[in-house]
Amino acid sequence: MVRWGSLPCSSLLTAIVYLLLLPGWTLAEEQAAFDCHVSTEGANFDLTGLSGEHTLNRTRNTPPTKMVDSLRFNLCSDLKPQEDVAEGDQCPKGARACLTSVNQKSQESDRIISVITLAMASSTRSVTAGLSDPKFISILFAGPEYSSPSESTPTKQFLNVTVHCDPNSKSDPIFLSYDDSLLALEWRAPGGCPSEQSPEPPKDHDDKDDPKEENVGSGLGWFFLVILLAFAAYFGLGAYYNYSTYGARGKDLIPHRDFWQEVPYMLKDVISHLCSSVHPRRSSRGGYVAV
Ligand SMILES: *[C@@H]1O[C@H](CO)[C@@H](O)[C@H](O)[C@H]1NC(C)=O
Ligand SMILES: *[C@@H]1O[C@H](CO)[C@@H](O)[C@H](O)[C@H]1NC(C)=O
């Protein structure tokens, strides 16, 4: 007897459902390295003009010391390691934005207090765009978590880059704020102006793996679509054949009706067999407990 609600069966079914969903799932999870080309619904943005490494400092007075929060970032390619800084005092490979807090005290050498990665090349991102006044693009990078000793739980880090449209000139970026989780950065540049959507979105030059992955995903989609269409054609033509040849009506229209009526029972048998081998249980036929 198959108990549908019992654990092994439901977990088996869950596993099957996950397996079917998996391809679409991993596609959504993985982000290609950010290449400064952004396509939103209705417009493209080209932020390559903002490439290059920038450093922004913010100083806080914490007598008798001073804290310098130093943000080093490059939106379009990975930050290069700094040669004069110990490896442990730097953000990891692939970082695009790195916030270092340095404590300064007169007559003493500087002390690095914290090194926080705000964005990685492949950080998940969400985009907000203004397509008519005001024109802008805002990209929120969700970076890794940072565990500071004062917080009991690690804090997820975000970098919010807003580029306001200025067709004629480029300003310097401004460090607006940082609240231990979200750093806001602002800019005025031509890159913040939307351009009309071209029929083909700009190609990812850096990341050659991405198109392949999409092919795998859409290939799988095609596979299921073809199977679905084949089934539809089979039932449609079969029903038409039964109708025109035997004048069948209602349930009798189903081609190979005897076989399809058996299918639910066959499935039930298969699942009960699988379930009993996953988790041995009392069999209704034998009445013994399988080992
Ligand atoms: C920012 O602060 C860091 C650390 O104190 C310092 O090395 C760097 O020269 C400063 N950069 C600018 C542009 O002020
Ligand atoms: C990012 O910054 C822009 C401009 O300051 C703001 O409109 C937007 O709400 C910010 N996004 C988040 C998630 O804070």
mmCIF file of C-alpha atoms in Angstrom, residues 116 144-157:
data_model
loop_
_atom_site.group_PDB
_atom_site.id
_atom_site.type_symbol
_atom_site.label_atom_id
_atom_site.label_comp_id
_atom_site.label_asym_id
_atom_site.label_seq_id
_atom_site.Cartn_x
_atom_site.Cartn_y
_atom_site.Cartn_z
ATOM 1 C CA ILE A 116 34.890 44.892 3.432
ATOM 2 C CA PRO A 144 29.095 38.895 0.141
ATOM 3 C CA GLU A 145 28.354 38.951 3.856
ATOM 4 C CA TYR A 146 30.685 40.664 6.285
ATOM 5 C CA SER A 147 30.918 39.626 9.904
ATOM 6 C CA SER A 148 32.027 42.465 12.099
ATOM 7 C CA PRO A 149 32.815 41.620 15.706
ATOM 8 C CA SER A 150 30.217 44.088 16.980
ATOM 9 C CA GLU A 151 27.407 42.393 15.096
ATOM 10 C CA SER A 152 26.137 39.029 16.192
ATOM 11 C CA THR A 153 25.143 38.022 12.679
ATOM 12 C CA PRO A 154 27.068 38.647 9.455
ATOM 13 C CA THR A 155 25.701 41.593 7.513
ATOM 14 C CA LYS A 156 24.999 41.326 3.821
ATOM 15 C CA GLN A 157 26.783 44.057 1.903
#
